[in-house]
Protein backbone atom coordinates (compact mmCIF):
# COMPACT_ATOMS: atom_id res chain seq x y z
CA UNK A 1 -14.50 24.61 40.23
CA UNK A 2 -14.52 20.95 39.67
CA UNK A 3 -12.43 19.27 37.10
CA UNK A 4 -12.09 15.87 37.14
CA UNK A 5 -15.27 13.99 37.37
CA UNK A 6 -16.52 12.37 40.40
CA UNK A 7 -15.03 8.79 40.59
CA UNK A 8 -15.99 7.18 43.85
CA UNK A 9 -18.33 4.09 44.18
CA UNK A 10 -21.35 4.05 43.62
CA UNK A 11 -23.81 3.01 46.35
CA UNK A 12 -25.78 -0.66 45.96
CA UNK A 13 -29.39 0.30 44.98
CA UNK A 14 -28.63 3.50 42.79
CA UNK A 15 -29.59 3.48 39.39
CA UNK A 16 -27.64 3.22 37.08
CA UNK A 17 -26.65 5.61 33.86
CA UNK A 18 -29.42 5.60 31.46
CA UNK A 19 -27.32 3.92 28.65
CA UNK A 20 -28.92 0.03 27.85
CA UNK A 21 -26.66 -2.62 27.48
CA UNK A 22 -25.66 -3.52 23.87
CA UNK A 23 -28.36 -5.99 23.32
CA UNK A 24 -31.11 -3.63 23.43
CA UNK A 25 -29.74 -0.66 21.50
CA UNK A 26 -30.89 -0.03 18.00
CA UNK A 27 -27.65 0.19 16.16
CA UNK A 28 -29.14 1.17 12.42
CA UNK A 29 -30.53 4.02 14.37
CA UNK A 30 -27.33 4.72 15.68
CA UNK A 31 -25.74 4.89 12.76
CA UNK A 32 -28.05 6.44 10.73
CA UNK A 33 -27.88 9.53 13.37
CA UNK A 34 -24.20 9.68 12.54
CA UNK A 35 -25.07 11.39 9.76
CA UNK A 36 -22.95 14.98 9.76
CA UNK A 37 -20.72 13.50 12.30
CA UNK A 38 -16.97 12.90 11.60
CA UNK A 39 -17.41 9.31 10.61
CA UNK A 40 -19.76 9.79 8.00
CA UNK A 41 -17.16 9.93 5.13
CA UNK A 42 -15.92 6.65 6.33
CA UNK A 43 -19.30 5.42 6.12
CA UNK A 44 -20.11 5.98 3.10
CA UNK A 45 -16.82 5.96 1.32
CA UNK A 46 -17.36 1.53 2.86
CA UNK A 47 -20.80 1.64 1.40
CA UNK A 48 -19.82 2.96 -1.88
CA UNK A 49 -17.07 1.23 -2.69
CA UNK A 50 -16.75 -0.72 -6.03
CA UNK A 51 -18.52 2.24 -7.68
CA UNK A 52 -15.69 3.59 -9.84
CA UNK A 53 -16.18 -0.19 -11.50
CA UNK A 54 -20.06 -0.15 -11.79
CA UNK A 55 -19.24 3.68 -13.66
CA UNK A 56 -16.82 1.98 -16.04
CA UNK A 57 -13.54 3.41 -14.61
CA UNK A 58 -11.07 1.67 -15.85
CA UNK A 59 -6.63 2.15 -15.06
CA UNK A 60 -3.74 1.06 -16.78
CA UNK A 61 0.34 1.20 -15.77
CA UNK A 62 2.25 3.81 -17.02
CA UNK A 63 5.92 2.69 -18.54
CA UNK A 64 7.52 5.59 -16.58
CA UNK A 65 5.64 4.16 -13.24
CA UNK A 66 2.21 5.05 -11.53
CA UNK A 67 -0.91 4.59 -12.87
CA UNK A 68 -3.72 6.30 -14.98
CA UNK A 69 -7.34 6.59 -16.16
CA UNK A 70 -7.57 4.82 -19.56
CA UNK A 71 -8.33 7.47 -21.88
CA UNK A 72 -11.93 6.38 -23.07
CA UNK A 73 -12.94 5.73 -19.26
CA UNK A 74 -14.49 8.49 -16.71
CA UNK A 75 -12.70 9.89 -13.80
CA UNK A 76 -14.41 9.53 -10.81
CA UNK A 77 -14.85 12.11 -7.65
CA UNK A 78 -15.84 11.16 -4.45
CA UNK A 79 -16.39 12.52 -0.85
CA UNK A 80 -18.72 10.83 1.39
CA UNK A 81 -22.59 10.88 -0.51
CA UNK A 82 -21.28 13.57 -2.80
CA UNK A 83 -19.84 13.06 -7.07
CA UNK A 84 -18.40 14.39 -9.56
CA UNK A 85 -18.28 12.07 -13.07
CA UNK A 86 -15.83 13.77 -15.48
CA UNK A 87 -17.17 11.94 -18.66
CA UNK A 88 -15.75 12.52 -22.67
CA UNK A 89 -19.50 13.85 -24.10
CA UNK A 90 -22.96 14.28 -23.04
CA UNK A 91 -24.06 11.01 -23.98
CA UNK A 92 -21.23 9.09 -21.91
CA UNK A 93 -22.14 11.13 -19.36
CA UNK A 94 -25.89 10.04 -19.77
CA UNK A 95 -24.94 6.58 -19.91
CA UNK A 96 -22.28 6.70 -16.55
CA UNK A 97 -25.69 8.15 -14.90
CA UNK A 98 -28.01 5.42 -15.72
CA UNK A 99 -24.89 2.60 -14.95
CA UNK A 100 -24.31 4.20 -11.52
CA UNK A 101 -28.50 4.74 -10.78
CA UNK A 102 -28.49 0.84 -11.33
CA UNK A 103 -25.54 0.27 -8.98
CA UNK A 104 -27.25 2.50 -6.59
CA UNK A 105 -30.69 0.65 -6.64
CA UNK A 106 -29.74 -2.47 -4.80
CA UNK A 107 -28.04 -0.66 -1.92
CA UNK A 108 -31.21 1.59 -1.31
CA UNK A 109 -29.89 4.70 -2.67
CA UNK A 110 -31.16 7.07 -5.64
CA UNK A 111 -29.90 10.35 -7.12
CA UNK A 112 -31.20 13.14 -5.86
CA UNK A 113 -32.70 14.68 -8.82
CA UNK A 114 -33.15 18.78 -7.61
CA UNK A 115 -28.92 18.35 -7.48
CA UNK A 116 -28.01 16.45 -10.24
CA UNK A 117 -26.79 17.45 -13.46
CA UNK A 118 -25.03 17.42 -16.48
CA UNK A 119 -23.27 20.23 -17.44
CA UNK A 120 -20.15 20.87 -19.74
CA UNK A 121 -17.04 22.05 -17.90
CA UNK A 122 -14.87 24.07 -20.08
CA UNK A 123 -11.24 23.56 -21.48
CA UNK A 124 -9.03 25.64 -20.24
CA UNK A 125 -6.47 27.14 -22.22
CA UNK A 126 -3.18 27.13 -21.74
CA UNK A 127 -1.79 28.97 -18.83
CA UNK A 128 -5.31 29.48 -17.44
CA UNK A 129 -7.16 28.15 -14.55
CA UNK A 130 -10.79 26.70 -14.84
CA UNK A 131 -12.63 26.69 -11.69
């Protein structure tokens, strides 16, 4: 059983491993095969950023310390290519859509229409859990 890998010169003449130097690898394709790999979040969480401003999100300083979503403003959840927009009615939530769709334009990227939606989420009550 061999364990370590074979480290001992290689002869003059042999070819060499099949990877071309830098200068003559595609690196879009590259990337774009990360996809589904662990770097993908990072990816897209650097290609996506500024969109909590382009949706309107807006923060302010609580006295007591920390900071907070100003209260007419939409919250904002993100993970790699996927969102949730918590928004105060239908029509704000219409209106983050259309704002982020034209953010998204420039950088090549569209909704994906079969998996987007608006739908109400439910208050809970207190003492119960929404999920």
């Amino acid at each position: 059983m061999k364990i370590l890998p074979d480290l001992s010169p290689i002869a003059r003449g042999t070819p060499g491993p099949l990877q071309p130097p830098v200068t003559q690898r595609h690196i879009e394709t590259e990337i774009a095969k990360c996809v589904g790999g662990v770097i993908s979040p990072l990816i897209m969480n650097i290609a996506l950023h500024g969109m909590e401003t382009a949706a309107g999100v807006r923060y302010f300083k609580r006295s007591r310390g920390g900071i907070e979503t100003a209260p007419d403003a939409p919250v904002l959840v993100r993970y790699a290519d996927d969102l949730l927009a918590f928004c105060h009615s239908r029509e704000h939530a219409e209106q983050v859509r259309q704002q982020l769709a034209e953010w998204l334009r420039p950088r090549g990227l569209v909704f994906n229409e079969a998996k987007t939606q608006i739908v109400r989420v439910p208050r809970a009550q207190e003492g119960e859990v929404v999920m």
